[in-house]
Tab-separated table of C-alpha atoms and ligand atoms in Angstrom:
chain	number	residue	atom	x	y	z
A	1234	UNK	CA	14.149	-27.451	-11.839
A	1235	UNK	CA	14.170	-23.546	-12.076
A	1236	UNK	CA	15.850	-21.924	-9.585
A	1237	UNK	CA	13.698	-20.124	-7.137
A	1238	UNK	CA	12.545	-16.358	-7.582
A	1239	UNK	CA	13.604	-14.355	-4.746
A	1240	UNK	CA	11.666	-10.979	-3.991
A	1241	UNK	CA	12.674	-8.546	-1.815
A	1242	UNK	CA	10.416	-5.603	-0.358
A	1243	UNK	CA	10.459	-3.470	2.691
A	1244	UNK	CA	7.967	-1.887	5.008
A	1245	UNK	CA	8.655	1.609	7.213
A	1246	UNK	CA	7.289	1.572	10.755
A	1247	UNK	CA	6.019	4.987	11.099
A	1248	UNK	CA	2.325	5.040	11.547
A	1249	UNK	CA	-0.149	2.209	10.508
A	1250	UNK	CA	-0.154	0.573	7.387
A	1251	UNK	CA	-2.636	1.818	5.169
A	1252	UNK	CA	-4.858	0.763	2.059
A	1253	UNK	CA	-2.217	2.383	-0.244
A	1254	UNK	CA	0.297	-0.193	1.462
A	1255	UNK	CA	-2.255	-3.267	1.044
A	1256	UNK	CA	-2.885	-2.331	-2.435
A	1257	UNK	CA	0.205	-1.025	-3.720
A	1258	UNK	CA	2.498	-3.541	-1.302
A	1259	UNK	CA	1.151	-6.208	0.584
A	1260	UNK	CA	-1.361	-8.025	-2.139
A	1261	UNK	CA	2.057	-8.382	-4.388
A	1262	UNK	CA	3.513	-10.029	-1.885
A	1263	UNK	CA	0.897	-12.638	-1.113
A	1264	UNK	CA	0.341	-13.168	-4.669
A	1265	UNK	CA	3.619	-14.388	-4.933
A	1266	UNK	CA	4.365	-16.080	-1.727
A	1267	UNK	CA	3.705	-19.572	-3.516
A	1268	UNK	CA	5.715	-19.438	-6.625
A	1269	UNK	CA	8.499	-17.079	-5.162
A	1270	UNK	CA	10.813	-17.291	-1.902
A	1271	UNK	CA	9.779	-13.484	-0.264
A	1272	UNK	CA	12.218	-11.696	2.629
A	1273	UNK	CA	9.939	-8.996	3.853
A	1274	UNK	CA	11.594	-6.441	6.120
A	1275	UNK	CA	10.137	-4.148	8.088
A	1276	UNK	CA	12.474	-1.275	8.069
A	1277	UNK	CA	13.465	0.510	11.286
A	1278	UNK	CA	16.789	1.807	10.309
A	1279	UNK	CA	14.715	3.420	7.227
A	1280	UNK	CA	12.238	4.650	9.803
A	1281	UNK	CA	14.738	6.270	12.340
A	1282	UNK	CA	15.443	9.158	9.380
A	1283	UNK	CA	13.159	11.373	10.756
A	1284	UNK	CA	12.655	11.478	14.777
A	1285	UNK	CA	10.390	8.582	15.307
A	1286	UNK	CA	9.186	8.287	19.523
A	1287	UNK	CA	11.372	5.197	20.522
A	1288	UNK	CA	8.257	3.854	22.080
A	1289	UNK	CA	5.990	4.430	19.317
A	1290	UNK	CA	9.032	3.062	16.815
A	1291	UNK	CA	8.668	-0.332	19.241
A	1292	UNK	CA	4.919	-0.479	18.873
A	1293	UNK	CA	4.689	0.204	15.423
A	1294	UNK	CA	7.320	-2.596	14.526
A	1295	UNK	CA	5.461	-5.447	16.197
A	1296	UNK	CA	2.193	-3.864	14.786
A	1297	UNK	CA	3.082	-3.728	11.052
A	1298	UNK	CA	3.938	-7.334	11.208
A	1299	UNK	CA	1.354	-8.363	13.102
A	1300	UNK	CA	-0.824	-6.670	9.871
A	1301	UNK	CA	1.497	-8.736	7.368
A	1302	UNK	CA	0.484	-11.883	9.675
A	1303	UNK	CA	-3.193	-11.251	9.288
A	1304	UNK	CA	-3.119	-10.367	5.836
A	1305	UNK	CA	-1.934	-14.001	5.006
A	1306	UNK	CA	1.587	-14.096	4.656
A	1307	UNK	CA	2.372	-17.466	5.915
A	1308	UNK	CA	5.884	-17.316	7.926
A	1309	UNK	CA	6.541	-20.979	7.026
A	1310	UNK	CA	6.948	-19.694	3.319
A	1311	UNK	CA	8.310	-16.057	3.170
A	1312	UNK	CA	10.810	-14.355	6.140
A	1313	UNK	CA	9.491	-11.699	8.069
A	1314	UNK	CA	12.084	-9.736	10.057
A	1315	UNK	CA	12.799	-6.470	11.233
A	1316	UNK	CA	15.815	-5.001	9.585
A	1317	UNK	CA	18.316	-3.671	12.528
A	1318	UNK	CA	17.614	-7.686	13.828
A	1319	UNK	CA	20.457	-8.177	10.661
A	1320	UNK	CA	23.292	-5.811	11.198
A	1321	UNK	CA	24.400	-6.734	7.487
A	1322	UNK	CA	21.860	-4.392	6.357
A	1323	UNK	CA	23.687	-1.444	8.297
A	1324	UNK	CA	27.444	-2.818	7.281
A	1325	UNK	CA	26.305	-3.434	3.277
A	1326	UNK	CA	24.967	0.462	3.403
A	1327	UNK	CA	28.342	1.510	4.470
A	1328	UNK	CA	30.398	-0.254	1.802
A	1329	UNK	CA	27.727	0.754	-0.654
A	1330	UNK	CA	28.173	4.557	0.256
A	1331	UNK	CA	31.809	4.188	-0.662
A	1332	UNK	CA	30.802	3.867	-4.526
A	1333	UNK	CA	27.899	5.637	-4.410
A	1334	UNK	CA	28.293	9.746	-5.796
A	1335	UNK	CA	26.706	11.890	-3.429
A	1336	UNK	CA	24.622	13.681	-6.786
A	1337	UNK	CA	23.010	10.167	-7.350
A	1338	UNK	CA	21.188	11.038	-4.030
A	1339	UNK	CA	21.018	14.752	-3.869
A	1340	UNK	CA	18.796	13.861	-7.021
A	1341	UNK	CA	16.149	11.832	-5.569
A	1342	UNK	CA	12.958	13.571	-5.824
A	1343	UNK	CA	11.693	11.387	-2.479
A	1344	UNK	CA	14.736	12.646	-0.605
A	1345	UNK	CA	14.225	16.603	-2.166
A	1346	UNK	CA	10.465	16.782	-0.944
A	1347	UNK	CA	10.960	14.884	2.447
A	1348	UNK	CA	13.603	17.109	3.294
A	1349	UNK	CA	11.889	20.198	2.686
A	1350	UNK	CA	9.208	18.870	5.683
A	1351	UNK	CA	11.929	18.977	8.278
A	1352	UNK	CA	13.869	21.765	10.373
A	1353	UNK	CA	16.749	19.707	10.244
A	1354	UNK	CA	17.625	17.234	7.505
A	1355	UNK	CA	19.806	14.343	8.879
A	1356	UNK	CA	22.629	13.093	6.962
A	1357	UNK	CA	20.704	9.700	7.101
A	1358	UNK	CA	17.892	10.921	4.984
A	1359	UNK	CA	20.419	11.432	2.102
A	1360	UNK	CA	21.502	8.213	2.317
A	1361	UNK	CA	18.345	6.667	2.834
A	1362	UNK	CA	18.669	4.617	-0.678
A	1363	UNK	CA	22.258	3.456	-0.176
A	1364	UNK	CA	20.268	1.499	2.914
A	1365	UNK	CA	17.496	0.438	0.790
A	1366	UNK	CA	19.762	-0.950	-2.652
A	1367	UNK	CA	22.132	-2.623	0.689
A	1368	UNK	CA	18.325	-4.581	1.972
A	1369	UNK	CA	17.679	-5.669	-1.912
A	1370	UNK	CA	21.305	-6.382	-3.082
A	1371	UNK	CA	21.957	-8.469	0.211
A	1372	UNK	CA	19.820	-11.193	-0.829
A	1373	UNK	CA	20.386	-11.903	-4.567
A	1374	UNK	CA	17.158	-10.263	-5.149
A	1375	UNK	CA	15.481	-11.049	-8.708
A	1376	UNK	CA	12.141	-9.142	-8.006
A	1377	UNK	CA	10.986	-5.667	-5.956
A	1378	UNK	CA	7.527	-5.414	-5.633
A	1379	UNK	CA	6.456	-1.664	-4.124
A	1380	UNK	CA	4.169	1.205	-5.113
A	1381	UNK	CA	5.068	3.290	-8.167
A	1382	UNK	CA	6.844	5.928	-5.569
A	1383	UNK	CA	9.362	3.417	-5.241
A	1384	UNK	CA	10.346	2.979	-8.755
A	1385	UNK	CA	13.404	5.389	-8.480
A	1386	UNK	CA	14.887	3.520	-5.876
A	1387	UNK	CA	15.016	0.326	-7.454
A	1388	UNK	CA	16.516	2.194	-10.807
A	1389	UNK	CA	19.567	3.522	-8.105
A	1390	UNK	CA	19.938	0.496	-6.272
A	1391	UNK	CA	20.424	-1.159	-10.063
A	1392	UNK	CA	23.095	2.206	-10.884
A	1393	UNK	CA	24.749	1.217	-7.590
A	1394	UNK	CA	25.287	-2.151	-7.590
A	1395	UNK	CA	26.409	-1.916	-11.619
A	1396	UNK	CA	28.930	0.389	-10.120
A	1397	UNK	CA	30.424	-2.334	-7.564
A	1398	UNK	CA	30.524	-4.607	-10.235
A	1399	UNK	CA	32.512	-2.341	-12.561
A	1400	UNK	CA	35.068	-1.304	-9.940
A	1401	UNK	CA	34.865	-4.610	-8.223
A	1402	UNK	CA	34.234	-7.034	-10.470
A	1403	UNK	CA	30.683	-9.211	-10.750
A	1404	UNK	CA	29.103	-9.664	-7.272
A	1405	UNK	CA	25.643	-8.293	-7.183
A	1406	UNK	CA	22.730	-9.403	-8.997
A	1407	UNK	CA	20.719	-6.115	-10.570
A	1408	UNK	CA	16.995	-6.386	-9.193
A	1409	UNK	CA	13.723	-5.679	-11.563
A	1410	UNK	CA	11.113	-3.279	-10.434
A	1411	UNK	CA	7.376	-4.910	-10.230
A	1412	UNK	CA	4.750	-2.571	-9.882
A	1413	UNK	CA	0.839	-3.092	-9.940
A	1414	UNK	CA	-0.627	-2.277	-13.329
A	1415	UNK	CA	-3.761	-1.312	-10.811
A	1416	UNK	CA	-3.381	0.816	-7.877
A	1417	UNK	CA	0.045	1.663	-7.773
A	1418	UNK	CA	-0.547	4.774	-6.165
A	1419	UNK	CA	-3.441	5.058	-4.167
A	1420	UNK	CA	-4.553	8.891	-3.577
A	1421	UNK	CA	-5.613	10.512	-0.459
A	1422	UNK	CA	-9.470	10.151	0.006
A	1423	UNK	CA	-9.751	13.836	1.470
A	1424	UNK	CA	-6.926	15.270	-1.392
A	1425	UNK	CA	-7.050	13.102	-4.259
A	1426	UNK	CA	-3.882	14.854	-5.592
A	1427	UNK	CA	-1.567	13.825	-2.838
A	1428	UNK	CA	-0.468	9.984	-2.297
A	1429	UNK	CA	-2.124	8.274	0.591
A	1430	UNK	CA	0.748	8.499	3.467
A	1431	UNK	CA	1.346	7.288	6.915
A	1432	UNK	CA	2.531	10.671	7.903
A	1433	UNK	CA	-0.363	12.595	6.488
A	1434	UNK	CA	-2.838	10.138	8.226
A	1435	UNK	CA	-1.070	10.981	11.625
A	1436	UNK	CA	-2.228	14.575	11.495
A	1437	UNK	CA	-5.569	13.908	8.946
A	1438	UNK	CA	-7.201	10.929	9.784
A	1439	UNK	CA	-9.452	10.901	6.934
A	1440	UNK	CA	-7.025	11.369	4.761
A	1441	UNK	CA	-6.753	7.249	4.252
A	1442	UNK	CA	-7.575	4.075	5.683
A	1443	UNK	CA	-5.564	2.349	8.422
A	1444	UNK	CA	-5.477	-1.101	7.826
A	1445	UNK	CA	-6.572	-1.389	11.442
A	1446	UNK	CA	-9.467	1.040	10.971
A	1447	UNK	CA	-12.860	0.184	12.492
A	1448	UNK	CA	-15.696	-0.068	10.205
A	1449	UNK	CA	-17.608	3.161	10.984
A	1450	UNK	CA	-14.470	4.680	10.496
A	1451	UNK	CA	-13.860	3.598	7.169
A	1452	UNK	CA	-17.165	4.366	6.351
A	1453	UNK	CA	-17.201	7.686	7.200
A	1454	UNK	CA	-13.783	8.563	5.560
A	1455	UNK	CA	-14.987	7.215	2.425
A	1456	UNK	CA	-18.265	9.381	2.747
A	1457	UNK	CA	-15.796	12.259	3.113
A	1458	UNK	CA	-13.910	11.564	1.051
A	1459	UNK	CA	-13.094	14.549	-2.308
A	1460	UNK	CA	-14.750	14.279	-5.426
A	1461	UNK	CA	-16.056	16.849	-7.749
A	1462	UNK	CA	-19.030	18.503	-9.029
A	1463	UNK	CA	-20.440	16.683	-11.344
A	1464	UNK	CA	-21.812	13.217	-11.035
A	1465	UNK	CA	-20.541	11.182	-13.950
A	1466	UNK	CA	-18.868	8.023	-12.480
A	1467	UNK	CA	-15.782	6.975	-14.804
A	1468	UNK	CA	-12.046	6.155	-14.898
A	1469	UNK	CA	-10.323	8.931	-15.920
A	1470	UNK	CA	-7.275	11.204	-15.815
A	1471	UNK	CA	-8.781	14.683	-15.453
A	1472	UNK	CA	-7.340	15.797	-12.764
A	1473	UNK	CA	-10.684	17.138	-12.035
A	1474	UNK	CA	-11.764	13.558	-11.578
A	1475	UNK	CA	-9.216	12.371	-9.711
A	1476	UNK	CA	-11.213	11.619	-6.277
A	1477	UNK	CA	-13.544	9.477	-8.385
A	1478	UNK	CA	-10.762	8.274	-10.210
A	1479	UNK	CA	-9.640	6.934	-6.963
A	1480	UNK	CA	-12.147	5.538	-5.355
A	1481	UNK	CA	-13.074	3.443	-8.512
A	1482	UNK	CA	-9.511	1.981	-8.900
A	1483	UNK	CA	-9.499	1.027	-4.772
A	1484	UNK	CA	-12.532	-0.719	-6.052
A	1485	UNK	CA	-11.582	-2.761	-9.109
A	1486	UNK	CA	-8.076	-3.577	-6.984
A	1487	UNK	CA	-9.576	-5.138	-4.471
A	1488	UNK	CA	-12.054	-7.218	-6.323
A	1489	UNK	CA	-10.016	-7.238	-9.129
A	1490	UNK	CA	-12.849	-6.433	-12.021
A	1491	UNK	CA	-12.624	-4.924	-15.253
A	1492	UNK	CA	-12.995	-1.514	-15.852
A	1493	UNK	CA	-16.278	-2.615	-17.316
A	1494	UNK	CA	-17.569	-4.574	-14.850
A	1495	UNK	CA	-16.498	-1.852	-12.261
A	1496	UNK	CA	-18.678	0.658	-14.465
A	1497	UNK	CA	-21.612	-1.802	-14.790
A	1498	UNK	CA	-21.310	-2.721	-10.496
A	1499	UNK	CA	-22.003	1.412	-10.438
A	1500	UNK	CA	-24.590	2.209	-13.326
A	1501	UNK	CA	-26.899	2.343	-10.966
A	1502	UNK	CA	-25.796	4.490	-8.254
A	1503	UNK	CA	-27.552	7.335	-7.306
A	1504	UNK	CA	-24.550	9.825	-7.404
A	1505	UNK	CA	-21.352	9.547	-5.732
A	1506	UNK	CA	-22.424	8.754	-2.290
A	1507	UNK	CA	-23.859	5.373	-3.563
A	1508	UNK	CA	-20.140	4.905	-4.846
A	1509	UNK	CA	-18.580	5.850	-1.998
A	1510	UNK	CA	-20.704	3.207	0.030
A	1511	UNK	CA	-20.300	0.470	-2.681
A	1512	UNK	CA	-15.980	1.132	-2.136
A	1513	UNK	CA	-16.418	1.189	1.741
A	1514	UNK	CA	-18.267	-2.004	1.772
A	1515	UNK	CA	-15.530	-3.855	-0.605
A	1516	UNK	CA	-12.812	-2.400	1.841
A	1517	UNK	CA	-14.684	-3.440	5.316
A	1518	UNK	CA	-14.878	-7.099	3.315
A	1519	UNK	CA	-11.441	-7.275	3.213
A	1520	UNK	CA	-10.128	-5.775	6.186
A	1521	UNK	CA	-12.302	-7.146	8.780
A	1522	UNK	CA	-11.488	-10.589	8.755
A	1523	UNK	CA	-8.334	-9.534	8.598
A	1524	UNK	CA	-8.658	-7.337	11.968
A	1525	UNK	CA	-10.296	-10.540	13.401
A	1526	UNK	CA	-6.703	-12.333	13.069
A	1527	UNK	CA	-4.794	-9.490	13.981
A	1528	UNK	CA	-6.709	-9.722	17.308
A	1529	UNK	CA	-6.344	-13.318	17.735
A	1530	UNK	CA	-2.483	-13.169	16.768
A	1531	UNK	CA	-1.807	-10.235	18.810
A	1532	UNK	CA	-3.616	-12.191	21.839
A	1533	UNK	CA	-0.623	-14.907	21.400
A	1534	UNK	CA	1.943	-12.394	23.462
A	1535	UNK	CA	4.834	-14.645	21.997
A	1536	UNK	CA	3.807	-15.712	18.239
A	1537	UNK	CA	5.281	-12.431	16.550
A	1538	UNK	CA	8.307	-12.435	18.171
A	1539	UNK	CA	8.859	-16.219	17.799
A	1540	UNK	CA	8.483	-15.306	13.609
A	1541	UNK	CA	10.426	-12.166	14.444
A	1542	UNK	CA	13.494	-14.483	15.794
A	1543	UNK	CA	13.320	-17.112	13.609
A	1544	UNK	CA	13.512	-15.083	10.525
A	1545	UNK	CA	16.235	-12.976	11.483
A	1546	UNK	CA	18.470	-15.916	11.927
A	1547	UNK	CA	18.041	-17.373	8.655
A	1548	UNK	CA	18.304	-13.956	7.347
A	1549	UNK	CA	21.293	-13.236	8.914
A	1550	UNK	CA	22.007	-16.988	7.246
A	1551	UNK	CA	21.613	-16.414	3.783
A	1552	UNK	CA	23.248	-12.574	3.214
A	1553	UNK	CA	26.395	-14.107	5.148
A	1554	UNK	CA	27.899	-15.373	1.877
A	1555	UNK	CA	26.918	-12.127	-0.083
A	1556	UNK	CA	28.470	-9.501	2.455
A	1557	UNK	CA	31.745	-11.899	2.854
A	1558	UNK	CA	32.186	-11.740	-1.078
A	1559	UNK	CA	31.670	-7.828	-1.204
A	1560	UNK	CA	34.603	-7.146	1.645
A	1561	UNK	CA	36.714	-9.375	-0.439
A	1562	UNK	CA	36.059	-7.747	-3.556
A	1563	UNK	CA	36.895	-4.603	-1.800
A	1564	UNK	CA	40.211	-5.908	-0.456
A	1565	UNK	CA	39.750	-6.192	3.312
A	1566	UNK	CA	42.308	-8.157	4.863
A	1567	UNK	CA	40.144	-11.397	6.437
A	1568	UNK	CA	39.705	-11.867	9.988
A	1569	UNK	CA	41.417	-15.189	10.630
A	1570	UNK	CA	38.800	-15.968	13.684
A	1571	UNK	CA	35.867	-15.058	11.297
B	134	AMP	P1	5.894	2.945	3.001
B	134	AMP	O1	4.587	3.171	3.662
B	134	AMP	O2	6.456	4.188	2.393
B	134	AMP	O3	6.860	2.190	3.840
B	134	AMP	O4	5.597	1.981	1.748
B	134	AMP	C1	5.534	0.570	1.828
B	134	AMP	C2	5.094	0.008	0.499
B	134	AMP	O5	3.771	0.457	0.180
B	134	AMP	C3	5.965	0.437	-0.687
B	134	AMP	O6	6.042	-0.628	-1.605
B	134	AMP	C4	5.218	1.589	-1.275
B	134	AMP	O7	5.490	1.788	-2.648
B	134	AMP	C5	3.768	1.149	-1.073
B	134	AMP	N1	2.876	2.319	-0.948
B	134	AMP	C6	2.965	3.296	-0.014
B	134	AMP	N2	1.983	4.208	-0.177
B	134	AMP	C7	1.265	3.781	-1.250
B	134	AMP	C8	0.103	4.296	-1.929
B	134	AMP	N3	-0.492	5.415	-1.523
B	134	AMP	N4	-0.372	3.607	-2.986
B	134	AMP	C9	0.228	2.461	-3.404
B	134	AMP	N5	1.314	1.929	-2.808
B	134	AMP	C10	1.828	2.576	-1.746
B	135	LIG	N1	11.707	2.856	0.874
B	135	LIG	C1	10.633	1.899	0.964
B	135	LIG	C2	9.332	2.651	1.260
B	135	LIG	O1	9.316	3.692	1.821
B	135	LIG	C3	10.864	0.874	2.048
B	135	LIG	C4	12.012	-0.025	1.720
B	135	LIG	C5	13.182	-0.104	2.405
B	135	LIG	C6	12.062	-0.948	0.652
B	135	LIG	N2	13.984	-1.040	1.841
B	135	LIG	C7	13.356	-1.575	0.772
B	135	LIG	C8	11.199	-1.305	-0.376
B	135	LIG	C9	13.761	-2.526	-0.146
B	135	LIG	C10	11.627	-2.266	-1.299
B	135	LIG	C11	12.901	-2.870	-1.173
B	135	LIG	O2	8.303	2.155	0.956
C-alpha cells in the first residue's frame, strides 16, 4: 500500500477568514481530506508579528476553526490545532534560525511590504518564515496547499531545510508547493489590483467577503464592487479588466465551470450588475449553509475545544520523533530523563 500523503497548511488569526481564504485555502484542503492525512494549524505565533488585541487574538482563534469546522473538514480525518498548543513549532524555528542567512529573509517580498505598514518592525516579522518552514518541516510534509502569495515561502522553507541536510546530514523531507490553477489569488472587490486581505477588510469592509458575512452584506459588496467602463464580460488580463476578471474567476471557482460555460451562464446579462448578482448568489449558496453549522457548532460551548485538545496531542505525537532527530543531528548532548 502507498504510503500516505501528508499536507501541511496554516491559517493566521487576524480578522475573519475570507473568500480569498475559502478559495485559495480551504477548498484544497477539503478536496484532499480523503486521499491525504491534512495537519491544519491555525497560526497564532504567526499572528502575534504585528500587535494583535490579546482578546481579539482569543476570539479569532476559536472562530477560524470554528469556519474550518463548518466548511467540512471532518476532525476524525485531518488535525486541527492551534500552533502555540505544540511548543515544537516555537523550538524547530529556533534551531532553524541557526542555518538560516539573515539575506534569505531580508529578501522576502511579503516581509519587505508588511514591514513598510508598521512604525515598528519586530524582529519576529523577519523571521516569520523560519516559523512557517519549522510548521511544514515538523511533520514530514509531502504537500503545501496555499494561495499563490505563499509560493515564496514554500521555495525558502525547501532552501532551508536543504541547508540542514547539507550541514547536518539527511533529516528533513523538502515539501512541494500546490496551488489552485483557479483562484489563487482572489482580488479585492472594491480594488481589483490589491489581494483580498484580512487586514484591509478590518478598515474596508467591502473590500471582500467574510466568510461569516450575512447575505445582504455580500450582496451589496458585490454590487460595489470595481469594474470598468465598458460592459464586455470576459476573462482577461487587462489590467483594465481586472474587477471583471475577478468576479468571473470567484464564479467559475466556486462552481467549478469552464471558462465557456462561465461565459455562456453570463451571455445574457444585462451589464455588469446582472454579473455581479449572478457571483453573489453562487457565494450566498455556498456560505450560508455553511454559517448555519457554524451556528450550530459554535452553540456546542465545548465541541471546538474538545477538537482543539485532541489534535494538539497527537500533534505534539507525531513531530516528537522529527524534533528529537534534528537536536541530535545538531549535537545536543541528550537529556537522560527525556
Ligand atoms: P492568510 O489569510 O494570509 O493566513 O492566508 C491563509 C491561506 O489563504 C493561505 O494559503 C493563503 O495563500 C490563502 N489566501 C489568502 N488570501 C488569499 C486570496 N486573496 N486569494 C487566494 N488565496 C488567499
Ligand atoms: N504564512 C501563511 C499565510 O499567511 C500561514 C502559514 C503559517 C502557513 N505556516 C504555514 C501556510 C505553513 C502553509 C504552511 O497564509
Amino acid at each position: 500500500m502507498a504510503a500516505t500523503t501528508t499536507v501541511f497548511s496554516g491559517i493566521q488569526p487576524t480578522g475573519q477568514l475570507h473568500l480569498g481564504n475559502y478559495i485559495g485555502a480551504i477548498r484544497q484542503w477539503l478536496g484532499s481530506q480523503d486521499e491525504c492525512f491534512n495537519i491544519l494549524c491555525v497560526v497564532d505565533l504567526h499572528a502575534i508579528t504585528v500587535y494583535q488585541d490579546p482578546d481579539e487574538l482569543r476570539r479569532v482563534c476559536r472562530e477560524a476553526v470554528g469556519i474550518l469546522l463548518a466548511s467540512g473538514l471532518d476532525p476524525d480525518k485531518c488535525l486541527i490545532y492551534i500552533q502555540s498548543h505544540v511548543p515544537a513549532h516555537s523550538e524547530l524555528a529556533w534551531l532553524l534560525n541557526c542555518v538560516t542567512p539573515v539575506g534569505w529573509l531580508q529578501r522576502m517580498t511579503q516581509y519587505k511590504e508588511k514591514s513598510q505598514t508598521q512604525d515598528s518592525v519586530s524582529t519576529g516579522l523577519l523571521d516569520y518564515p523560519v516559523l512557517q518552514a519549522a510548521d511544514i518541516l515538523l511533520f514530514d510534509t509531502d504537500l503545501v496547499p496555499t494561495g499563490e502569495d505563499q509560493r515564496a515561502h514554500i521555495e525558502l522553507t525547501r532552501d532551508i531545510a536543504g541547508r540542514f541536510n547539507m550541514l547536518y546530514g539527511d533529516t528533513f523531507k523538502l515539501p512541494k508547493p500546490v496551488i489552485p490553477k483557479i483562484g489563487a489569488k482572489i482580488m479585492g472587490l472594491d480594488d481589483p489590483t490589491s489581494k483580498m486581505s484580512k487586514s484591509i477588510i478590518k478598515e474596508r469592509p467591502h473590500h471582500g467577503i467574510g466568510v461569516l458575512d450575512d447575505p445582504k452584506k455580500i450582496l451589496k459588496s458585490f454590487k460595489r464592487a470595481v469594474t470598468d467602463s465598458g460592459s464586455d464580460i470576459e476573462f482577461s488580463d487587462d489590467p483594465e479588466k481586472a474587477g471583471v476578471n475577478n468576479l468571473l474567476t470567484v464564479y467559475q471557482a466556486l462552481t467549478g465551470k469552464s471558462q465557456e460555460d462561465v461565459l455562456a451562464n453570463f451571455a445574457d446579462a444585462r451589464g455588469y450588475g446582472d454579473l455581479k448578482g449572478g457571483v453573489a448568489e453562487a457565494v450566498i449558496e455556498i456560505l450560508e449553509p455553511m454559517q448555519t453549522r457554524y451556528r450550530e457548532m459554535m452553540a456546542d460551548g465545548s465541541y471546538v475545544d474538545d477538537v482543539l485538545h485532541t489534535s494538539a496531542a497527537k500533534a505534539r505525537e507525531l513531530c516528537k520523533d522529527r524534533l528529537a532527530d534534528a537536536r541530535e543531528k545538531l549535537g545536543f548532548l541528550a537529556d537522560r530523563t527525556s
